[in-house]
Coordinates of C-alpha atoms and ligand atoms in Angstrom, one line a residue:
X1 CA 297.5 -30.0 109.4
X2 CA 298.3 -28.4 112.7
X3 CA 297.6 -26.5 115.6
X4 CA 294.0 -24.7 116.4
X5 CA 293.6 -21.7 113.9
X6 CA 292.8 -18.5 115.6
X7 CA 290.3 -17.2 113.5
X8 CA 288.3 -13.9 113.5
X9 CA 285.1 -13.1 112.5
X10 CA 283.4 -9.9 111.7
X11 CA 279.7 -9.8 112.4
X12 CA 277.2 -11.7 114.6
X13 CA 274.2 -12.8 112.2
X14 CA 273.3 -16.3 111.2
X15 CA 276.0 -16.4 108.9
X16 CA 279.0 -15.5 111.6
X17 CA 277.4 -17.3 114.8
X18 CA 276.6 -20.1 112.9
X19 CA 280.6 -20.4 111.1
X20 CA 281.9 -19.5 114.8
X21 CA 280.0 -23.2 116.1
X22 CA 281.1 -25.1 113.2
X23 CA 284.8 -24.1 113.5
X24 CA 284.6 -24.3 117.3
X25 CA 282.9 -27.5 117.2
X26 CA 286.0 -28.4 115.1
X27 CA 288.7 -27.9 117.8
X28 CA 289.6 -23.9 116.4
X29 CA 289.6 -20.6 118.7
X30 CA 287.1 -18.6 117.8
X31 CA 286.4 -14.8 118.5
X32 CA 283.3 -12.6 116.9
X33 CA 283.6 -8.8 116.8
X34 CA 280.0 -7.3 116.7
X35 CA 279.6 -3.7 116.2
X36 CA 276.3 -3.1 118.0
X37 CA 276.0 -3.0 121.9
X38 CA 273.5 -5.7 122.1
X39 CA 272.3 -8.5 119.5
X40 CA 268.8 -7.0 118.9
X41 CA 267.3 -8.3 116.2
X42 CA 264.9 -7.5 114.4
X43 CA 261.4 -9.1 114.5
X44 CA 260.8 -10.6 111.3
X45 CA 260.6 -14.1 110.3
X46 CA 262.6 -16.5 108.6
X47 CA 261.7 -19.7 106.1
X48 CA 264.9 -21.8 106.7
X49 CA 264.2 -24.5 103.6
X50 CA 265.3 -28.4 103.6
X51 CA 269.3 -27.3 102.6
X52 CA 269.5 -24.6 105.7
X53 CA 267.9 -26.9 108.4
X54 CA 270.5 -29.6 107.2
X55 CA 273.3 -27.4 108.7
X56 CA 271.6 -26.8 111.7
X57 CA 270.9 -30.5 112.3
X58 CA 274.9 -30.9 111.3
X59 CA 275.8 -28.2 114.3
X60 CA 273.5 -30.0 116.5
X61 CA 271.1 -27.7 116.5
X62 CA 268.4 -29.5 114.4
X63 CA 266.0 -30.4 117.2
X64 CA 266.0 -26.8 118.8
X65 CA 265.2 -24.9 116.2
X66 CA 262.4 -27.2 115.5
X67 CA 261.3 -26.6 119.1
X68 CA 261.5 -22.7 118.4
X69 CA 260.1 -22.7 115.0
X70 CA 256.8 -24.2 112.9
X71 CA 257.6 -27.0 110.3
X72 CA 256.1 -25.6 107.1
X73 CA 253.5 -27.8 105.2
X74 CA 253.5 -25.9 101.9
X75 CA 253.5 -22.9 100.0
X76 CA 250.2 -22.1 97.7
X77 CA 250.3 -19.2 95.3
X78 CA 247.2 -17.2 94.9
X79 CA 246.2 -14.7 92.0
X80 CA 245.1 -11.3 93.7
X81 CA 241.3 -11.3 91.7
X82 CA 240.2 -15.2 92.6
X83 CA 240.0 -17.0 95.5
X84 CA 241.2 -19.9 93.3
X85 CA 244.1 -21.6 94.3
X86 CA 247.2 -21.6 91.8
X87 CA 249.7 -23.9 93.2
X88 CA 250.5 -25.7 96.2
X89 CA 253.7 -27.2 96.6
X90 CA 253.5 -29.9 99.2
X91 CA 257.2 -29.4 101.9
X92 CA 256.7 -32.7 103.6
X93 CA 258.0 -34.8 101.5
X94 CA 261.7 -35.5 101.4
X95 CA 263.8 -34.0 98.3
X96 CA 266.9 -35.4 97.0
X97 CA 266.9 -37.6 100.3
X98 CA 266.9 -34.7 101.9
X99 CA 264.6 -35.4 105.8
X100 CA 265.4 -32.3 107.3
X101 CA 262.4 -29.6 107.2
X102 CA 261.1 -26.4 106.3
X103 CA 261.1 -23.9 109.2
X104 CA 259.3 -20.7 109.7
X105 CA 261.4 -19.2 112.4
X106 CA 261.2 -15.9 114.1
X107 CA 265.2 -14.5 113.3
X108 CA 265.2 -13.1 117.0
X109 CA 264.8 -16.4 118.0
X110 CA 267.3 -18.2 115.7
X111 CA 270.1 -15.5 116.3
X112 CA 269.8 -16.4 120.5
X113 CA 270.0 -19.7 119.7
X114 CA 273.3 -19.7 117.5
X115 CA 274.2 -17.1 120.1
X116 CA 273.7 -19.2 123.2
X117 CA 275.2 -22.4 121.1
X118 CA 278.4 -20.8 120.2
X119 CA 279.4 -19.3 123.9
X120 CA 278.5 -23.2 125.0
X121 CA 280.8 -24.7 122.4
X122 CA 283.9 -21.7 123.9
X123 CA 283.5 -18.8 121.0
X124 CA 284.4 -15.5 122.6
X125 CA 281.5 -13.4 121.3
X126 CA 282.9 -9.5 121.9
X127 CA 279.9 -6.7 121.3
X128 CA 280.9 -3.4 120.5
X129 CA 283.3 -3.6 118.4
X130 CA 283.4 -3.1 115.0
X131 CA 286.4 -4.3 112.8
X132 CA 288.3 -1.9 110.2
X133 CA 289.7 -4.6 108.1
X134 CA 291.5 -1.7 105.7
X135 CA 293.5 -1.7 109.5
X136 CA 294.5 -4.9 109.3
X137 CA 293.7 -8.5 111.3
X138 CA 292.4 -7.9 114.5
X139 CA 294.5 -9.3 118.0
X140 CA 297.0 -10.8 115.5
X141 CA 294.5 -14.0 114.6
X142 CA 295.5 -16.3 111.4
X143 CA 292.3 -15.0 109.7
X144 CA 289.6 -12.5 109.2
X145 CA 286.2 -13.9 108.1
X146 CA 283.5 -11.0 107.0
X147 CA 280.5 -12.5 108.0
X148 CA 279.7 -8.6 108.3
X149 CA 276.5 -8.5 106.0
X150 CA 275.2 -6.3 103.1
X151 CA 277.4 -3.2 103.7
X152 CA 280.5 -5.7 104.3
X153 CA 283.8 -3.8 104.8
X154 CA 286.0 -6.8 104.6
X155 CA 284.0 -7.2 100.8
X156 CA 285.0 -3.6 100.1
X157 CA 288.6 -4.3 101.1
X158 CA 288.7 -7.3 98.8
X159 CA 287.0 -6.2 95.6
X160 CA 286.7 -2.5 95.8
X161 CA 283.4 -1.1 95.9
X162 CA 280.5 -3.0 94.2
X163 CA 277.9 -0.2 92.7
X164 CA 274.8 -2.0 93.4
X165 CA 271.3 -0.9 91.1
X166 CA 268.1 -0.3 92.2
X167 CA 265.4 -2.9 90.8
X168 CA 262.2 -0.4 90.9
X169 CA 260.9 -2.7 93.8
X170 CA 260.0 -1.6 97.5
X171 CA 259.4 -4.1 99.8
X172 CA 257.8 -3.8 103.4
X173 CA 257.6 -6.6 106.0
X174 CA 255.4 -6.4 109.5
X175 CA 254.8 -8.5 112.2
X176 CA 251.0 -8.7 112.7
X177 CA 249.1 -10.5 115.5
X178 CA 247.8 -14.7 114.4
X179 CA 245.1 -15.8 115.6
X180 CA 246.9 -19.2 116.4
X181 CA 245.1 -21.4 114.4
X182 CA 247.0 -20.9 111.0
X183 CA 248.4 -23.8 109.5
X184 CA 251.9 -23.7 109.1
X185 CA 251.8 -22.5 105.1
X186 CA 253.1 -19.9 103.5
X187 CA 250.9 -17.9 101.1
X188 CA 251.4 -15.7 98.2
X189 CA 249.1 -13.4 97.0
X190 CA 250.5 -12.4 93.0
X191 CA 249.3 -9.3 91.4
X192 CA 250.7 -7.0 88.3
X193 CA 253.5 -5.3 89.8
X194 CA 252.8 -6.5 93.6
X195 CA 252.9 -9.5 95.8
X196 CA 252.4 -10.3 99.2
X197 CA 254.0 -13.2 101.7
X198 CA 252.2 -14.0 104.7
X199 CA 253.5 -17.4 106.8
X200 CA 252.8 -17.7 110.7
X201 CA 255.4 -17.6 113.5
X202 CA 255.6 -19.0 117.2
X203 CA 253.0 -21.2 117.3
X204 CA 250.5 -18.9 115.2
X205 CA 250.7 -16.2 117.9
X206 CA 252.1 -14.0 115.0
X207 CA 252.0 -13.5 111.2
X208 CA 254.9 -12.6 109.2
X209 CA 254.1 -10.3 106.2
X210 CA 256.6 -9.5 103.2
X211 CA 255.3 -7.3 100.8
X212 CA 256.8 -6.2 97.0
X213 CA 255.7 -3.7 94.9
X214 CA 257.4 -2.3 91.8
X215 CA 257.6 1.9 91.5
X216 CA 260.3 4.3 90.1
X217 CA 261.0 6.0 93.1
X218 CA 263.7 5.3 95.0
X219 CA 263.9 3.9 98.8
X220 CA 267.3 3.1 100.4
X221 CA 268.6 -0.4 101.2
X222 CA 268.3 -1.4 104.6
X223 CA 265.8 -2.8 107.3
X224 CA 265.1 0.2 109.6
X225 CA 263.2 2.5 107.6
X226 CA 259.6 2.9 109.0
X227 CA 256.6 3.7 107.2
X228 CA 252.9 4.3 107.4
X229 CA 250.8 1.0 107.8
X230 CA 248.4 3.0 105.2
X231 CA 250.8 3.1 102.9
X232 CA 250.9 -0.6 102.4
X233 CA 247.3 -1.2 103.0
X234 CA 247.1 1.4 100.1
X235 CA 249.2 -0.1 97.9
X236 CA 247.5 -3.9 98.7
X237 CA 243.7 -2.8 98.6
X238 CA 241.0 -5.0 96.7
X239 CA 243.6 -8.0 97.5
X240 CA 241.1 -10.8 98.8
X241 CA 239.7 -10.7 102.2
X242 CA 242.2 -13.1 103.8
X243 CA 244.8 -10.4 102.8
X244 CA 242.8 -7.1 104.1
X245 CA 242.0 -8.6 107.3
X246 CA 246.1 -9.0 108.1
X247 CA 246.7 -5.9 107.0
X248 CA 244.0 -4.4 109.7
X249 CA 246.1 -5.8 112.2
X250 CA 249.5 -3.9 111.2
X251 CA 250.5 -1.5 113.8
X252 CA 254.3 -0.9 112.4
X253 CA 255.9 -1.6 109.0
X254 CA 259.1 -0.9 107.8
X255 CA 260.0 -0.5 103.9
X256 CA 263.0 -1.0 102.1
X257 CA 264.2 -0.5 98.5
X258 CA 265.3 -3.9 96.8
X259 CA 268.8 -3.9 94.6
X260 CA 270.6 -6.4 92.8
X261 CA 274.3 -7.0 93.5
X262 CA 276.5 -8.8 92.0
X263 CA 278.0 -12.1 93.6
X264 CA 281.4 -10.8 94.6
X265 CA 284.6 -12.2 92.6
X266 CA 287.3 -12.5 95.1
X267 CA 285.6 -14.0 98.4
X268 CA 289.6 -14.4 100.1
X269 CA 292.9 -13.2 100.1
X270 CA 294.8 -16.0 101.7
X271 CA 294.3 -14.0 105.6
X272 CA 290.8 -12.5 105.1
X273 CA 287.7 -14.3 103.8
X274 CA 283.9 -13.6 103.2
X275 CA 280.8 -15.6 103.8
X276 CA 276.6 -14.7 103.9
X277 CA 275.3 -11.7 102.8
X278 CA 279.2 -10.0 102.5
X279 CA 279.5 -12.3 99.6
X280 CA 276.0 -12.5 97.6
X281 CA 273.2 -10.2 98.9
X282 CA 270.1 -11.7 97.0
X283 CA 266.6 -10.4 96.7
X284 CA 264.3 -11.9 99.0
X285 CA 261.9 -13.7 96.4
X286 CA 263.2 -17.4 97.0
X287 CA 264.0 -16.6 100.9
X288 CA 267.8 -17.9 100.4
X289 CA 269.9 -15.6 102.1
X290 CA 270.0 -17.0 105.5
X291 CA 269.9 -20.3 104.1
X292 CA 272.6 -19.5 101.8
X293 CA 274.4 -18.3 105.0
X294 CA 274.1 -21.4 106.8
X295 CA 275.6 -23.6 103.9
X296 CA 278.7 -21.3 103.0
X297 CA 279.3 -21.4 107.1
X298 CA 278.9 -25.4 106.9
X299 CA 281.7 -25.3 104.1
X300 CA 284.3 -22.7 104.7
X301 CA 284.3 -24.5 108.5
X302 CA 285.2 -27.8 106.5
X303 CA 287.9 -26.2 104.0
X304 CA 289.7 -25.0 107.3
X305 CA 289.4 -28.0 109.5
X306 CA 288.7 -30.7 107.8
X307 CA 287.8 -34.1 109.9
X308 CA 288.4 -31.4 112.7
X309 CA 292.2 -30.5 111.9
X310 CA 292.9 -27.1 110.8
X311 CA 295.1 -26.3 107.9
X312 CA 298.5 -25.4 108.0
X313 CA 298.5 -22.0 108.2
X314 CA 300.9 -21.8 104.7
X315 CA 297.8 -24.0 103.4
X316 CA 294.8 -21.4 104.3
X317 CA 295.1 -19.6 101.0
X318 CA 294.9 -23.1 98.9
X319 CA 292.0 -24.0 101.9
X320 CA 289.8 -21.1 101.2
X321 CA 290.3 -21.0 97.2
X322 CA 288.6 -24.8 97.9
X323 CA 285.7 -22.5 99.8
X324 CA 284.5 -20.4 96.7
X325 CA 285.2 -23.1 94.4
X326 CA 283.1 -25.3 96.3
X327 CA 280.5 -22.6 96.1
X328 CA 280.5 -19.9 93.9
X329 CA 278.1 -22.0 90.8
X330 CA 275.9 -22.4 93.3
X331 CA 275.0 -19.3 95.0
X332 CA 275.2 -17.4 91.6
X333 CA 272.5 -19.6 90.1
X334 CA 270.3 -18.8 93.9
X335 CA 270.7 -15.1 93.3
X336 CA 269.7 -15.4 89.3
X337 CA 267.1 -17.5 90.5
X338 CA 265.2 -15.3 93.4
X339 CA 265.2 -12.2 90.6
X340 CA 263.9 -14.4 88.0
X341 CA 261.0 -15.4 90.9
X342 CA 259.9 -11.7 90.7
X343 CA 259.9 -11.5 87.1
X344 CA 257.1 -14.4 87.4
X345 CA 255.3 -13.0 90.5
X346 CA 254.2 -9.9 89.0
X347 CA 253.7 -10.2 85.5
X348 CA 251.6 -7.6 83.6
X349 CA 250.1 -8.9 80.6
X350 CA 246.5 -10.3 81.0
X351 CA 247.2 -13.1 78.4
X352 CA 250.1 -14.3 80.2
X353 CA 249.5 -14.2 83.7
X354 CA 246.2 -16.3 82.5
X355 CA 248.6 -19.0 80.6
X356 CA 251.2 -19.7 83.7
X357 CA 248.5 -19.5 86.0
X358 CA 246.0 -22.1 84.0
X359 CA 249.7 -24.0 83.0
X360 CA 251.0 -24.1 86.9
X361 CA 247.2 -25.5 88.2
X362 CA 246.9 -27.9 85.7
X363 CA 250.7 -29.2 86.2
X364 CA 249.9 -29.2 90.1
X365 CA 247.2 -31.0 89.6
X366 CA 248.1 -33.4 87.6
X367 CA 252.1 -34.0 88.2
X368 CA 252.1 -32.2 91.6
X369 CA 255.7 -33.8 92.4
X370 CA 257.1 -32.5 89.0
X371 CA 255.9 -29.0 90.3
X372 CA 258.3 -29.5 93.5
X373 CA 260.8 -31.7 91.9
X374 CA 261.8 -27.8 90.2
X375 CA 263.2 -27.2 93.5
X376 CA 265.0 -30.6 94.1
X377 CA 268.3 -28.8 93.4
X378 CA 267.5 -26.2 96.0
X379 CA 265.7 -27.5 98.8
X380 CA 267.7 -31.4 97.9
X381 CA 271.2 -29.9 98.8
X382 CA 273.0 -31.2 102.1
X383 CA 276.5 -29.6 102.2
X384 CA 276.8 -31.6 105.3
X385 CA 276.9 -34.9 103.6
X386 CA 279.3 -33.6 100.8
Ligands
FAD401 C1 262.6 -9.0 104.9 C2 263.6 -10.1 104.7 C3 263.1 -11.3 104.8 C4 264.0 -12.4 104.6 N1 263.6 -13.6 104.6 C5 264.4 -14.6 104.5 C6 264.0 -16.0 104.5 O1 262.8 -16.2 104.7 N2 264.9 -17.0 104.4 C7 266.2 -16.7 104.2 O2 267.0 -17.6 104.0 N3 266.7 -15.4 104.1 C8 265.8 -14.4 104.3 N4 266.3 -13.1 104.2 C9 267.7 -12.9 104.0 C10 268.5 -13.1 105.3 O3 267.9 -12.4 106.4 C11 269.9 -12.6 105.1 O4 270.4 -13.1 103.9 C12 270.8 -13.1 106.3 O5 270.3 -12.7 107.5 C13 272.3 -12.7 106.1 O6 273.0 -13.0 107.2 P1 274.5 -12.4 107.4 O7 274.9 -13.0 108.7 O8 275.3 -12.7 106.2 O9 274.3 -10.9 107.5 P2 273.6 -10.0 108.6 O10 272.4 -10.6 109.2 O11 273.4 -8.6 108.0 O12 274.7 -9.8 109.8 C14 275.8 -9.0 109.7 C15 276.3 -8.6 111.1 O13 277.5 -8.0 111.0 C16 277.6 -6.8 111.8 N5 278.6 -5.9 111.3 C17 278.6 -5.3 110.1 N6 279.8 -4.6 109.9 C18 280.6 -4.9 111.0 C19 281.9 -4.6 111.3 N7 282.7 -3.8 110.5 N8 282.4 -5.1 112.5 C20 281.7 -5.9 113.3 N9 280.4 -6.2 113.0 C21 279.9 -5.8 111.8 C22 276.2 -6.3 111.7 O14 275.9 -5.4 112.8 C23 275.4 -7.6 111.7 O15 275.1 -8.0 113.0 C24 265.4 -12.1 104.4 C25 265.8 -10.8 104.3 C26 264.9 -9.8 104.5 C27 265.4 -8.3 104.4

């Protein structure tokens, strides 16, 4: 144990502001490198679950981002052709002895408040600048964390390039007007080969919309990729009424094809490290990534500097092996998970979708905390009390 670590970090989402505050908060100099000019996000929303909000409540920002956000009730799964309900899982009640709750949160304003958090705790936030990590650390700091998302360079310089395949799914997400009296639940409409997410944002002033549909044809990965609002009222006609009338209010949509990585298998070289979406880019069917951010932030700040002390620097390589140890079961089984969510979403055969549909609103009626109690391993997690 030593001096202050002077520690690098590529990329200014959730999972780079919200490492730079934990480190800072534990006595280390911090600097972020982001490429863009300005830290514009984009407007869509976010469902931070029980095991994300427990981070933010650990960097202090638990209260704040309830402030910002809506505290999700539950999430009811619909079948497309009824206006029968499947499932509802119930959020309020505490998992695991986890308190902390589920958050619908618009990303814009999650990513000022990290923002805003980590200048006030003394990280040096630089825009503008994009790291080449194949040119080595940058201003001669101890480490080099990749917190620099699905296209991650520092991943590439660490494992080579990772061939990612395409899953046959697009998805599109919009921002539609709310009317402001929705209740704070998220809803999922299932169909053969389509669903649709719709949970409300800032107070019910807005809706978010996430919408998956299988076809051969292939999209490229990414968020900026505009498309027709026809398009995706097309491909969600003769949904129920609830549905149609959000899609009426779309004005812009973007589209994006889904793929499936794999987790990466070396997340360090003893002076440059990966975290977030650098690491394991998942599909969006359990709404993990973020929150999967949050935790491997939480844990690589505590393999650094634990009880606030960095690590030698001769120790870092030994500290971060701690890191992926610490979390590699975990976020493999998340990933395996949110594809295996699809699978179940849009299943084709009549005979089936009739038996896990009848199955899930029987068992919700009659063992609706069993239902849940699936989760407990998810939502139950507090890497801040480990
Ligand atoms: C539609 C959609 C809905 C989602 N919904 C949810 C949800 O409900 N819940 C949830 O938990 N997750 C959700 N996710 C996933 C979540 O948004 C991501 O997993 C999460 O934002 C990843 O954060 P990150 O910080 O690792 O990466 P990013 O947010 O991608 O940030 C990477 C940053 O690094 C910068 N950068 C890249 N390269 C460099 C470089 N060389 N030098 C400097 N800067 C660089 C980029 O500009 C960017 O700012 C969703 C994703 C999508 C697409």
């Amino acid at each position: 144990m030593g001096q202050p670590l002077d520690i690098a970090i590529a990329g200014a989402g959730i999972a780079g502001l919200s490492l730079a505050i934990a480190l800072a908060q534990r006595g280390q100099s911090v600097t972020v490198y982001e490429q863009s000019g300005a830290i514009t996000e984009v407007g869509a929303g976010l469902q931070i679950s029980p095991n994300g909000s427990a981070v933010l409540a650990g960097l202090g920002l638990g209260d704040a981002a309830l402030a910002l956000g809506m505290r999700g009730t539950a999430i009811e799964l619909y079948s497309h052709d009824s206006d029968q309900r499947v499932l509802r899982l119930d959020l309020t009640r505490a998992r695991h002895g986890n308190p902390h709750p589920y958050l619908f949160l618009h990303r814009a304003d999650l990513i000022g408040l990290l923002k805003e958090r980590a200048e006030a705790a003394g990280v040096r936030v630089q825009l503008d600048r994009r790291i080449d990590p194949a040119a080595g650390i940058p201003d001669g700091a101890d480490l080099l964390v990749g917190a620099d998302g699905l296209h991650s360079a520092v991943r590439s310089v660490l494992n080579g390039s990772m061939a990612p395949f395409f899953t046959g799914q697009v998805a599109w997400r919009a921002l539609v007007p709310g009317d402001g009296a929705a209740p704070p639940v998220a809803r999922v409409w299932m169909a053969p080969k389509r669903h649709i997410v719709a949970y409300p944002l800032r107070g019910g002033a807005l809706v978010n919309l996430v919408a998956v549909e299988e076809r051969r044809s292939w999209v490229a990965e990414g968020w900026f990729h505009p498309d027709e609002p026809d398009n995706l009222r097309e491909a969600f006609a003769g949904f129920p009424p609830a549905v149609g009338t959000l899609l009426e209010r779309c004005k812009s949509v973007f589209v994006w094809g889904l793929f499936r990585h794999q987790v990466a298998g070396t997340w360090h070289d003893g002076r440059m490290a990966i975290l977030g979406d650098a690491v394991h880019p998942t599909l969006p069917f359990l709404a993990q990534g973020a929150n999967m951010a949050l935790e491997d932030a939480w844990v690589l700040a505590a393999a650094l500097a634990p009880h606030g002390q960095a690590v030698a620097r001769d120790d870092l390589p030994a500290a971060l092996s701690r890191y992926q140890a610490a979390r590699i079961k975990r976020v493999t089984r998340i990933v395996d998970a949110a594809e295996d969510n699809a699978r179940a979403y849009h299943l084709q055969n009549p005979a089936a979708r009739l038996a896990l549909h009848t199955g899930l609103r029987v068992a919700s009626m009659v063992a609706p905390g069993a239902v849940l109690g699936r989760f407990d391993w998810l939502y139950g997690a507090d890497v801040t009390r480990a």
